[in-house]
Tab-separated table of C-alpha atoms in Angstrom:
chain	number	residue	atom	x	y	z
A	1	MET	CA	-7.081	35.099	-15.712
A	2	SER	CA	-9.170	36.846	-13.093
A	3	GLN	CA	-11.433	38.453	-15.651
A	4	LYS	CA	-14.750	36.716	-15.912
A	5	PRO	CA	-15.355	35.307	-19.362
A	6	GLU	CA	-18.632	36.475	-20.876
A	7	LYS	CA	-20.100	33.027	-20.794
A	8	LEU	CA	-18.884	29.846	-19.169
A	9	ILE	CA	-20.930	27.783	-21.599
A	10	ASP	CA	-21.109	28.742	-25.268
A	11	LYS	CA	-24.019	28.598	-27.709
A	12	LYS	CA	-23.227	25.035	-28.685
A	13	GLY	CA	-23.454	24.007	-25.025
A	14	LEU	CA	-19.702	23.476	-24.706
A	15	ARG	CA	-17.613	24.601	-21.732
A	16	LEU	CA	-14.500	26.806	-21.675
A	17	ASP	CA	-12.191	23.891	-22.382
A	18	GLY	CA	-14.505	22.418	-25.006
A	19	ARG	CA	-16.072	19.778	-22.791
A	20	LYS	CA	-19.729	18.786	-22.828
A	21	PRO	CA	-21.564	19.441	-19.527
A	22	GLU	CA	-21.428	15.803	-18.471
A	23	GLU	CA	-17.872	15.135	-19.551
A	24	LEU	CA	-14.886	14.486	-17.267
A	25	ARG	CA	-11.485	16.018	-17.800
A	26	SER	CA	-8.843	13.664	-19.137
A	27	ILE	CA	-7.462	11.538	-16.326
A	28	LYS	CA	-4.166	9.738	-16.007
A	29	ILE	CA	-3.395	7.667	-12.909
A	30	GLU	CA	-0.214	5.866	-11.914
A	31	VAL	CA	0.354	3.707	-8.854
A	32	GLY	CA	3.509	2.931	-6.917
A	33	ILE	CA	5.801	5.649	-8.218
A	34	LEU	CA	7.515	6.624	-4.954
A	35	PRO	CA	9.907	3.850	-3.892
A	36	ASN	CA	10.535	5.406	-0.477
A	37	ALA	CA	6.858	5.435	0.511
A	38	ASP	CA	4.991	2.269	1.494
A	39	GLY	CA	2.343	3.145	-1.051
A	40	SER	CA	1.936	5.948	-3.569
A	41	ALA	CA	-0.121	7.233	-6.452
A	42	TYR	CA	-0.034	10.080	-8.958
A	43	ILE	CA	-3.067	11.569	-10.636
A	44	GLN	CA	-3.465	14.027	-13.456
A	45	GLN	CA	-6.981	15.295	-13.857
A	46	GLY	CA	-7.065	17.993	-16.478
A	47	LYS	CA	-4.430	20.456	-15.286
A	48	ASN	CA	-4.372	19.053	-11.745
A	49	LYS	CA	-1.195	17.206	-10.864
A	50	ILE	CA	-1.259	15.474	-7.509
A	51	LEU	CA	1.049	13.093	-5.689
A	52	ALA	CA	-0.096	10.972	-2.762
A	53	GLY	CA	2.179	8.981	-0.478
A	54	VAL	CA	1.239	6.631	2.350
A	55	TYR	CA	3.390	5.448	5.249
A	56	GLY	CA	2.377	2.795	7.711
A	57	PRO	CA	0.895	1.311	9.685
A	58	ARG	CA	3.907	2.186	11.804
A	59	GLU	CA	4.847	3.161	15.353
A	60	MET	CA	2.883	6.229	16.286
A	61	HIS	CA	4.891	9.354	17.044
A	62	PRO	CA	4.255	11.241	19.279
A	63	LYS	CA	3.353	8.185	21.333
A	64	HIS	CA	0.564	9.766	23.357
A	65	LEU	CA	-1.552	10.091	20.211
A	66	ALA	CA	-1.632	6.324	19.707
A	67	ARG	CA	-4.919	4.601	20.524
A	68	PRO	CA	-4.965	1.242	22.290
A	69	ASP	CA	-7.801	-0.074	20.142
A	70	ARG	CA	-7.139	1.181	16.629
A	71	THR	CA	-4.860	2.793	14.094
A	72	VAL	CA	-4.736	6.562	13.969
A	73	LEU	CA	-5.134	7.970	10.480
A	74	ARG	CA	-3.376	11.235	9.756
A	75	CYS	CA	-3.489	13.235	6.578
A	76	ARG	CA	-1.592	16.225	5.277
A	77	TYR	CA	-2.889	18.097	2.261
A	78	HIS	CA	-0.316	20.522	0.986
A	79	MET	CA	-0.138	22.801	-2.024
A	80	ALA	CA	3.257	23.485	-3.491
A	81	PRO	CA	4.104	27.212	-3.683
A	82	PHE	CA	4.198	26.923	-7.479
A	83	SER	CA	0.919	25.032	-7.792
A	84	VAL	CA	-1.188	28.120	-8.454
A	85	GLN	CA	-0.858	31.356	-10.471
A	86	GLU	CA	0.121	33.478	-7.510
A	87	ARG	CA	2.728	31.986	-5.154
A	88	LYS	CA	1.055	30.182	-2.294
A	89	SER	CA	2.780	30.304	1.045
A	90	PRO	CA	4.001	26.806	1.868
A	91	ALA	CA	2.828	27.097	5.467
A	92	PRO	CA	-0.426	25.206	6.058
A	93	SER	CA	-3.283	27.646	5.607
A	94	ARG	CA	-6.776	27.426	7.047
A	95	ARG	CA	-7.923	25.855	3.826
A	96	ASP	CA	-5.096	23.252	3.819
A	97	ILE	CA	-5.979	22.193	7.337
A	98	GLU	CA	-9.642	21.877	6.489
A	99	LEU	CA	-8.975	19.862	3.360
A	100	SER	CA	-6.652	17.565	5.296
A	101	LYS	CA	-9.535	16.837	7.632
A	102	VAL	CA	-11.992	16.391	4.787
A	103	ILE	CA	-9.723	13.942	2.981
A	104	ARG	CA	-8.960	12.021	6.158
A	105	GLU	CA	-12.602	11.689	7.078
A	106	SER	CA	-13.641	10.575	3.630
A	107	LEU	CA	-11.022	7.797	3.611
A	108	GLN	CA	-11.482	6.710	7.221
A	109	PRO	CA	-14.631	4.593	6.711
A	110	ALA	CA	-12.822	2.552	4.057
A	111	ILE	CA	-9.992	1.399	6.311
A	112	PHE	CA	-10.112	-1.386	8.895
A	113	LEU	CA	-8.646	0.805	11.628
A	114	GLU	CA	-9.270	-1.758	14.377
A	115	TYR	CA	-6.870	-4.303	12.813
A	116	TYR	CA	-3.655	-2.649	13.955
A	117	PRO	CA	-3.973	-1.032	17.370
A	118	ARG	CA	-1.331	1.377	18.702
A	119	THR	CA	-0.096	2.286	15.218
A	120	GLY	CA	-0.477	5.202	12.856
A	121	ILE	CA	-1.021	5.623	9.124
A	122	ASP	CA	0.197	8.820	7.484
A	123	ILE	CA	-1.145	10.110	4.204
A	124	PHE	CA	0.678	12.903	2.424
A	125	VAL	CA	-1.025	14.654	-0.443
A	126	GLU	CA	1.080	17.076	-2.415
A	127	ILE	CA	-0.576	19.344	-4.961
A	128	LEU	CA	1.981	20.074	-7.663
A	129	GLN	CA	-0.444	21.946	-9.873
A	130	ALA	CA	-3.988	22.951	-9.033
A	131	ASP	CA	-6.910	23.632	-11.317
A	132	GLY	CA	-10.054	23.078	-9.273
A	133	GLY	CA	-11.393	19.896	-7.764
A	134	THR	CA	-8.144	19.034	-6.023
A	135	ARG	CA	-9.877	17.578	-2.967
A	136	CYS	CA	-11.644	15.029	-5.128
A	137	ALA	CA	-8.560	14.097	-7.110
A	138	SER	CA	-6.618	13.897	-3.834
A	139	ILE	CA	-9.103	11.427	-2.357
A	140	THR	CA	-8.953	9.294	-5.498
A	141	ALA	CA	-5.151	9.249	-5.424
A	142	ALA	CA	-4.833	8.769	-1.661
A	143	SER	CA	-7.134	5.759	-1.637
A	144	LEU	CA	-4.987	4.184	-4.361
A	145	ALA	CA	-1.851	4.887	-2.347
A	146	LEU	CA	-3.469	3.182	0.654
A	147	ALA	CA	-4.314	0.110	-1.412
A	148	ASP	CA	-0.803	0.111	-2.851
A	149	ALA	CA	0.643	0.155	0.670
A	150	GLY	CA	-1.213	-3.091	1.369
A	151	ILE	CA	-3.538	-1.589	3.945
A	152	PRO	CA	-6.745	-3.640	4.270
A	153	MET	CA	-9.679	-1.631	2.953
A	154	ARG	CA	-13.420	-2.174	2.702
A	155	ASP	CA	-13.424	-0.570	-0.700
A	156	LEU	CA	-11.527	1.956	-2.768
A	157	VAL	CA	-12.755	5.518	-2.351
A	158	VAL	CA	-13.334	7.602	-5.417
A	159	ALA	CA	-14.377	11.218	-5.552
A	160	CYS	CA	-15.761	13.586	-8.157
A	161	ALA	CA	-17.502	16.952	-8.128
A	162	ALA	CA	-20.484	18.318	-9.962
A	163	GLY	CA	-21.797	21.868	-9.895
A	164	LYS	CA	-23.791	24.611	-11.498
A	165	VAL	CA	-22.302	26.816	-14.173
A	166	ASP	CA	-24.488	29.339	-16.010
A	167	ASP	CA	-27.636	27.523	-14.841
A	168	THR	CA	-26.458	24.187	-16.211
A	169	ILE	CA	-25.486	21.247	-14.010
A	170	VAL	CA	-21.982	20.190	-15.085
A	171	LEU	CA	-19.520	17.483	-14.074
A	172	ASP	CA	-15.943	17.870	-12.795
A	173	LEU	CA	-15.545	21.637	-12.440
A	174	MET	CA	-12.245	23.285	-13.216
A	175	ASP	CA	-10.885	26.326	-11.421
A	176	THR	CA	-12.639	29.125	-13.359
A	177	GLU	CA	-15.943	27.284	-13.347
A	178	ASP	CA	-15.613	26.663	-9.629
A	179	LYS	CA	-14.868	30.316	-8.848
A	180	LYS	CA	-17.269	32.011	-11.271
A	181	GLY	CA	-19.961	29.356	-11.354
A	182	GLY	CA	-22.987	28.975	-9.136
A	183	ALA	CA	-22.260	25.932	-6.993
A	184	ASP	CA	-19.906	23.029	-6.407
A	185	VAL	CA	-20.836	19.628	-4.948
A	186	PRO	CA	-17.914	17.291	-4.256
A	187	VAL	CA	-18.906	13.689	-3.568
A	188	ALA	CA	-16.747	10.751	-2.445
A	189	LEU	CA	-18.036	7.227	-2.903
A	190	MET	CA	-17.202	3.655	-2.014
A	191	PRO	CA	-18.566	2.191	-5.236
A	192	ASN	CA	-19.021	-1.463	-4.286
A	193	LEU	CA	-20.693	-0.725	-0.983
A	194	ASN	CA	-22.619	2.126	-2.582
A	195	ALA	CA	-21.777	4.382	0.358
A	196	ILE	CA	-21.064	8.103	0.216
A	197	THR	CA	-18.181	9.150	2.468
A	198	LEU	CA	-18.052	12.839	1.563
A	199	LEU	CA	-20.758	15.223	0.502
A	200	GLN	CA	-20.242	18.959	0.532
A	201	MET	CA	-21.961	21.865	-1.140
A	202	ASP	CA	-20.590	25.273	-1.807
A	203	GLY	CA	-23.025	27.761	-3.387
A	204	ILE	CA	-26.754	27.747	-3.845
A	205	LEU	CA	-28.796	25.050	-5.537
A	206	THR	CA	-32.497	24.265	-5.546
A	207	PHE	CA	-33.469	20.860	-4.229
A	208	GLU	CA	-33.938	19.483	-7.761
A	209	GLU	CA	-30.628	20.911	-8.922
A	210	PHE	CA	-28.869	19.423	-5.910
A	211	GLU	CA	-30.276	15.988	-6.567
A	212	LYS	CA	-29.279	16.215	-10.196
A	213	ALA	CA	-25.767	17.353	-9.251
A	214	VAL	CA	-25.277	14.515	-6.762
A	215	ASN	CA	-26.433	11.919	-9.259
A	216	LEU	CA	-24.158	13.363	-11.916
A	217	ALA	CA	-21.213	13.372	-9.508
A	218	LEU	CA	-21.913	9.732	-8.610
A	219	LYS	CA	-21.917	8.868	-12.298
A	220	GLY	CA	-18.550	10.603	-12.612
A	221	CYS	CA	-17.244	8.690	-9.580
A	222	ARG	CA	-18.107	5.364	-11.148
A	223	LYS	CA	-16.344	6.359	-14.357
A	224	ILE	CA	-13.207	7.339	-12.437
A	225	TYR	CA	-13.473	4.130	-10.390
A	226	THR	CA	-12.897	1.947	-13.459
A	227	MET	CA	-9.788	4.001	-14.293
A	228	GLN	CA	-8.637	3.780	-10.684
A	229	LYS	CA	-8.960	-0.001	-10.685
A	230	GLU	CA	-7.133	-0.326	-13.971
A	231	ALA	CA	-4.261	1.808	-12.683
A	232	LEU	CA	-3.927	-0.345	-9.578
A	233	LYS	CA	-3.905	-3.564	-11.579
A	234	ALA	CA	-1.581	-2.145	-14.238
A	235	LYS	CA	1.340	-2.147	-11.812
A	236	TYR	CA	1.216	-5.915	-11.599
A	237	GLU	CA	-0.179	-6.879	-14.965
A	238	SER	CA	2.794	-5.360	-16.782
A	239	VAL	CA	4.957	-8.109	-15.261
A	240	LYS	CA	2.506	-10.758	-16.340
A	241	GLU	CA	2.535	-9.609	-19.946
A	242	VAL	CA	6.297	-9.749	-20.204
A	243	GLU	CA	6.155	-13.361	-19.186
A	244	GLU	CA	3.469	-14.505	-21.617
B	1	MET	CA	-24.411	-18.781	-4.239
B	2	PRO	CA	-22.305	-17.482	-7.084
B	3	THR	CA	-18.664	-16.533	-7.071
B	4	PHE	CA	-17.632	-13.672	-9.317
B	5	PHE	CA	-13.974	-14.289	-10.067
B	6	GLU	CA	-11.904	-17.147	-11.410
B	7	ARG	CA	-9.090	-18.731	-9.479
B	8	ARG	CA	-5.856	-16.665	-9.470
B	9	GLN	CA	-7.562	-13.585	-10.907
B	10	LEU	CA	-6.321	-10.178	-9.780
B	11	VAL	CA	-8.769	-8.328	-7.508
B	12	THR	CA	-8.718	-4.888	-5.881
B	13	PRO	CA	-10.055	-3.891	-2.447
B	14	GLY	CA	-13.839	-3.816	-2.471
B	15	ASP	CA	-14.337	-6.308	-5.288
B	16	LEU	CA	-17.357	-8.520	-4.653
B	17	LEU	CA	-15.992	-12.075	-4.560
B	18	ALA	CA	-18.966	-14.214	-3.626
B	19	GLU	CA	-22.476	-14.257	-2.240
B	20	GLY	CA	-24.083	-16.735	0.112
B	21	THR	CA	-22.687	-19.493	2.264
B	22	TYR	CA	-18.991	-18.953	1.622
B	23	VAL	CA	-16.514	-18.395	4.438
B	24	THR	CA	-14.079	-15.498	4.643
B	25	GLY	CA	-10.391	-16.376	4.496
B	26	GLU	CA	-7.341	-14.164	4.332
B	27	ASN	CA	-7.753	-10.567	3.204
B	28	THR	CA	-11.501	-10.782	2.766
B	29	TYR	CA	-14.470	-9.596	4.783
B	30	LYS	CA	-18.163	-10.312	4.950
B	31	GLU	CA	-20.975	-7.809	4.927
B	32	ASN	CA	-24.664	-8.547	4.334
B	33	ASN	CA	-23.803	-12.130	3.413
B	34	LYS	CA	-21.501	-10.929	0.651
B	35	ILE	CA	-17.769	-11.505	0.598
B	36	TYR	CA	-15.466	-8.710	-0.548
B	37	ALA	CA	-11.709	-8.448	-1.029
B	38	SER	CA	-9.867	-6.168	1.375
B	39	ARG	CA	-6.483	-6.136	-0.360
B	40	LEU	CA	-5.042	-6.125	-3.832
B	41	GLY	CA	-4.234	-9.742	-4.647
B	42	LEU	CA	-5.099	-13.035	-6.287
B	43	VAL	CA	-8.239	-15.003	-5.445
B	44	GLU	CA	-7.926	-18.567	-4.203
B	45	TYR	CA	-10.826	-20.907	-3.411
B	46	GLU	CA	-10.505	-23.563	-0.782
B	47	ASP	CA	-13.821	-25.466	-0.660
B	48	LYS	CA	-16.162	-22.894	0.844
B	49	LYS	CA	-13.347	-20.623	2.012
B	50	ILE	CA	-12.228	-17.677	-0.071
B	51	ASN	CA	-8.725	-16.292	0.274
B	52	VAL	CA	-7.010	-13.362	-1.365
B	53	VAL	CA	-3.255	-13.821	-1.607
B	54	ALA	CA	-2.090	-10.240	-1.150
B	55	LEU	CA	0.525	-8.790	-3.484
B	56	ARG	CA	1.592	-6.292	-0.865
B	57	ALA	CA	1.181	-6.460	2.886
B	58	PHE	CA	3.157	-5.966	6.073
B	59	TYR	CA	4.220	-8.419	8.710
B	60	ILE	CA	1.956	-9.019	11.670
B	61	PRO	CA	3.812	-10.999	14.357
B	62	LYS	CA	2.653	-14.544	15.012
B	63	LEU	CA	3.692	-16.802	17.879
B	64	GLY	CA	6.535	-19.112	16.920
B	65	ASP	CA	7.524	-17.302	13.698
B	66	THR	CA	11.208	-17.012	12.861
B	67	VAL	CA	12.051	-13.417	11.988
B	68	ILE	CA	15.154	-11.433	11.102
B	69	GLY	CA	15.366	-8.040	12.758
B	70	THR	CA	17.709	-5.084	13.027
B	71	ILE	CA	18.629	-3.602	16.400
B	72	VAL	CA	17.446	0.003	16.582
B	73	GLU	CA	17.962	0.731	20.248
B	74	VAL	CA	20.031	-0.595	23.122
B	75	GLY	CA	18.162	-0.173	26.372
B	76	PHE	CA	18.936	-0.817	30.033
B	77	SER	CA	17.683	-4.354	30.146
B	78	GLY	CA	17.358	-5.343	26.493
B	79	TRP	CA	17.162	-4.309	22.867
B	80	THR	CA	14.500	-2.934	20.564
B	81	LEU	CA	14.397	-4.474	17.103
B	82	ASP	CA	12.878	-3.404	13.824
B	83	ILE	CA	11.285	-6.535	12.362
B	84	SER	CA	9.780	-4.678	9.355
B	85	SER	CA	6.373	-4.723	10.967
B	86	PRO	CA	4.132	-1.984	12.356
B	87	TYR	CA	5.335	-3.031	15.797
B	88	LEU	CA	8.844	-2.894	17.237
B	89	ALA	CA	10.015	-6.089	18.909
B	90	ILE	CA	11.680	-6.425	22.295
B	91	LEU	CA	14.568	-8.745	23.065
B	92	ARG	CA	15.384	-9.015	26.753
B	93	ALA	CA	18.994	-9.181	27.902
B	94	SER	CA	18.301	-12.274	29.987
B	95	GLU	CA	17.324	-14.080	26.772
B	96	VAL	CA	20.712	-13.482	25.208
B	97	LEU	CA	23.043	-13.740	28.199
B	98	SER	CA	22.849	-17.179	29.732
B	99	ARG	CA	24.093	-16.018	33.114
B	100	PRO	CA	22.061	-13.714	35.349
B	101	PHE	CA	22.085	-10.215	33.989
B	102	ARG	CA	23.381	-7.301	36.046
B	103	PRO	CA	22.945	-3.871	34.493
B	104	GLN	CA	25.992	-2.477	36.282
B	105	GLU	CA	28.428	-5.082	35.010
B	106	ASN	CA	27.284	-5.977	31.501
B	107	ASP	CA	27.469	-3.445	28.712
B	108	LEU	CA	24.690	-4.522	26.385
B	109	ALA	CA	26.079	-2.586	23.426
B	110	LYS	CA	29.090	-4.886	23.495
B	111	VAL	CA	26.867	-7.924	23.006
B	112	LEU	CA	24.547	-6.537	20.344
B	113	ASP	CA	24.833	-3.010	18.991
B	114	VAL	CA	22.568	-0.784	16.902
B	115	GLY	CA	22.518	-2.036	13.325
B	116	ASP	CA	23.248	-5.664	14.154
B	117	LEU	CA	21.031	-8.256	12.494
B	118	VAL	CA	19.497	-10.955	14.623
B	119	ILE	CA	17.589	-14.126	13.807
B	120	ALA	CA	14.961	-14.625	16.494
B	121	LYS	CA	11.695	-16.301	17.269
B	122	ILE	CA	8.489	-14.584	18.400
B	123	MET	CA	7.962	-15.728	21.963
B	124	ALA	CA	4.895	-13.702	22.897
B	125	TYR	CA	2.599	-11.285	21.098
B	126	ASP	CA	-0.927	-9.948	21.418
B	127	ARG	CA	-2.894	-6.855	20.428
B	128	ALA	CA	-2.004	-4.983	23.581
B	129	HIS	CA	1.724	-5.683	23.737
B	130	ASP	CA	4.689	-5.408	21.447
B	131	PRO	CA	6.178	-8.738	20.307
B	132	ARG	CA	8.777	-10.387	22.555
B	133	LEU	CA	11.645	-12.228	20.920
B	134	THR	CA	13.814	-15.123	21.996
B	135	VAL	CA	17.140	-16.399	20.687
B	136	GLY	CA	17.282	-19.443	22.949
B	137	GLU	CA	17.166	-22.052	20.226
B	138	PRO	CA	19.817	-23.471	17.915
B	139	GLY	CA	20.220	-21.451	14.731
B	140	LEU	CA	19.032	-18.219	16.304
B	141	GLY	CA	21.176	-15.274	17.303
B	142	LYS	CA	23.358	-12.621	15.750
B	143	ILE	CA	24.079	-12.781	12.019
B	144	THR	CA	27.783	-12.557	11.267
B	145	ARG	CA	27.937	-13.053	7.507
B	146	GLY	CA	25.823	-13.342	4.389
B	147	GLN	CA	23.460	-11.219	2.333
B	148	VAL	CA	20.022	-9.970	3.281
B	149	VAL	CA	17.096	-9.605	0.891
B	150	LYS	CA	13.855	-7.881	1.901
B	151	MET	CA	10.475	-8.466	0.339
B	152	THR	CA	6.828	-8.139	1.243
B	153	PRO	CA	6.012	-10.937	3.737
B	154	THR	CA	3.123	-12.359	1.720
B	155	LYS	CA	5.658	-13.488	-0.859
B	156	ILE	CA	7.540	-15.712	1.574
B	157	PRO	CA	5.238	-18.720	0.909
B	158	ARG	CA	5.959	-18.271	-2.799
B	159	VAL	CA	9.695	-18.358	-2.104
B	160	ILE	CA	9.219	-21.562	-0.131
B	161	GLY	CA	7.131	-23.076	-2.928
B	162	ARG	CA	4.987	-26.181	-2.764
B	163	LYS	CA	6.442	-28.341	0.024
B	164	GLY	CA	9.586	-26.252	-0.103
B	165	SER	CA	10.274	-26.985	-3.786
B	166	MET	CA	11.377	-23.479	-4.698
B	167	VAL	CA	13.726	-22.765	-1.808
B	168	SER	CA	15.337	-26.231	-1.886
B	169	MET	CA	15.892	-25.825	-5.634
B	170	ILE	CA	17.658	-22.473	-5.115
B	171	LYS	CA	19.709	-23.946	-2.278
B	172	GLN	CA	20.763	-26.836	-4.494
B	173	GLU	CA	21.572	-24.739	-7.549
B	174	THR	CA	23.542	-22.039	-5.761
B	175	GLY	CA	24.977	-24.028	-2.867
B	176	CYS	CA	23.851	-21.303	-0.479
B	177	HIS	CA	22.241	-21.661	2.886
B	178	ILE	CA	18.974	-19.714	3.021
B	179	ILE	CA	17.063	-18.669	6.115
B	180	LEU	CA	13.594	-17.243	5.576
B	181	GLY	CA	12.297	-14.765	8.126
B	182	GLN	CA	8.476	-14.821	8.173
B	183	ASN	CA	8.672	-11.017	8.253
B	184	GLY	CA	9.955	-10.928	4.682
B	185	VAL	CA	13.661	-10.706	5.436
B	186	ILE	CA	15.794	-13.457	3.926
B	187	LEU	CA	19.370	-14.337	4.828
B	188	ILE	CA	21.627	-15.980	2.281
B	189	THR	CA	24.996	-17.410	3.249
B	190	GLY	CA	27.162	-19.048	0.625
B	191	LYS	CA	30.742	-20.038	-0.016
B	192	SER	CA	31.433	-17.033	-2.213
B	193	LEU	CA	29.880	-13.662	-2.937
B	194	LYS	CA	29.066	-14.837	-6.476
B	195	ASP	CA	26.930	-17.702	-5.192
B	196	GLU	CA	25.143	-15.331	-2.858
B	197	GLN	CA	24.516	-12.825	-5.616
B	198	LEU	CA	23.095	-15.553	-7.820
B	199	ALA	CA	20.645	-16.534	-5.095
B	200	MET	CA	19.775	-12.863	-4.619
B	201	THR	CA	18.893	-12.340	-8.283
B	202	ALA	CA	16.717	-15.443	-8.133
B	203	LEU	CA	14.890	-14.082	-5.095
B	204	ARG	CA	14.413	-10.679	-6.737
B	205	LYS	CA	12.910	-12.412	-9.761
B	206	ILE	CA	10.517	-14.329	-7.535
B	207	GLU	CA	9.528	-11.078	-5.835
B	208	CYS	CA	8.642	-9.388	-9.133
B	209	GLU	CA	6.873	-12.351	-10.673
B	210	SER	CA	5.337	-13.991	-7.629
B	211	HIS	CA	1.851	-13.816	-9.129
B	212	THR	CA	2.711	-15.683	-12.344
B	213	SER	CA	2.571	-19.441	-12.834
B	214	GLY	CA	5.365	-21.887	-13.704
B	215	LEU	CA	7.830	-19.786	-11.772
B	216	THR	CA	9.905	-22.590	-10.238
B	217	ASP	CA	10.860	-23.893	-13.681
B	218	ARG	CA	11.756	-20.438	-14.964
B	219	ILE	CA	13.919	-19.694	-11.924
B	220	SER	CA	15.657	-23.049	-12.260
B	221	GLN	CA	16.382	-22.358	-15.932
B	222	MET	CA	17.667	-18.890	-15.164
B	223	LEU	CA	19.998	-20.192	-12.453
B	224	LYS	CA	21.380	-22.898	-14.732
B	225	LYS	CA	22.012	-20.357	-17.479
B	226	GLU	CA	23.721	-17.941	-15.098
B	227	LYS	CA	25.871	-20.710	-13.711
B	228	ALA	CA	26.960	-21.766	-17.191
B	229	LYS	CA	27.842	-18.131	-17.904
B	230	GLN	CA	29.921	-17.888	-14.763
B	231	LYS	CA	31.802	-21.079	-15.612
B	232	GLU	CA	32.613	-19.724	-19.054
B	233	GLU	CA	33.924	-16.500	-17.557
B	234	ILE	CA	36.192	-18.414	-15.229
B	235	LYS	CA	37.440	-20.468	-18.170
B	236	ASN	CA	38.177	-17.343	-20.198
B	237	GLU	CA	39.952	-15.734	-17.274
B	238	SER	CA	42.197	-18.733	-16.739
B	239	LYS	CA	43.067	-18.786	-20.460
B	240	THR	CA	44.234	-15.160	-20.500
């Protein structure tokens, strides 16, 4: 696994898993699969398997963290010990804490926090299997879980990454591409408001490459957005079909 | 000034509903003269006002609402109730006990204990304070018998139906007394458990299919069928 393949993109221009540079991994999304949570979603993006659960708005505990003017949004990103090749310690690592913050801050602008003062919303993101781009898939799933919980939102948030692999700008990097490639640019978007809520870059890109990567990631976001919307509607349309 | 969705169409948060001189209603918001949905739900137009009837929401207390709550804590001078809302409600001892309340003499847990269900009215509520409840009206107070059904509070209007058509139909068909808490908790009291269970299945069906049309007729048919089935069973039992 750790050995670097000779080339990440072959002569035909295909990637390690046979994708074209501008192709997404196969995505499957389900909404409302955890009956105990107020809202939930599950996403499979390539080999990524991620569960997101949302609780709230509810009484804030500990109480001193509650704000008199708005809801407090909390997020926990956690990787299961079996989610990667080598066992990951279940204790929150530096990376887990950072990603929790990143996910929280990319979802925050979408929520009307001022509607429910003195309360808290908790988002739990559990990575069951990881294969690169988990922060993006987590944001996509968590925003669906929020909508499923009936929390008022300005827009859904959808995220996708683009990056540089063997001097080609590619969409939706998987683990090996992320680690051995040149750069990774995750982008989160509120598609209807056309607002970016997350933009990071890891690696080195020229200005032109960066612009190309961002635009490609945005294109990917919009593609995922249609799937996201369908998944959210599917929960209720299945009832409708039975009736007709 | 176009609108982008038909009546009763399913929308997701962020969907652009209309542009121009429309007015925001429930579960919508306005930005740059454009109206967007803020919750998953069905669009309804009301002249210039655009509403989204949410498929899932939580209860936000409103003055004068009847709610059904569960006692979660017995305090020194009152109780704390879970009214399936982001906020816990407070019921003061002086509201329940008609005589002056003395903490030394009255044991509040003997009046209402943790886990008891109470029908109450919201007496006071604002952004800065938790809702206050009152039981000082006829029909309010501790629940002693019956079945409780919970659903998302936005579906309560659907259970009531147009001018109360749905709930009065269920009452008539099952012979049960039904009290609707605006917080999505419903109390059913009937003569027998069977009647209550029948009403419960009807309510569950409404919950699942609240966003479909012609529901009152379907529920009525289902209840009639179930009742016929029950009668037959009783007949068979008496034969054997």
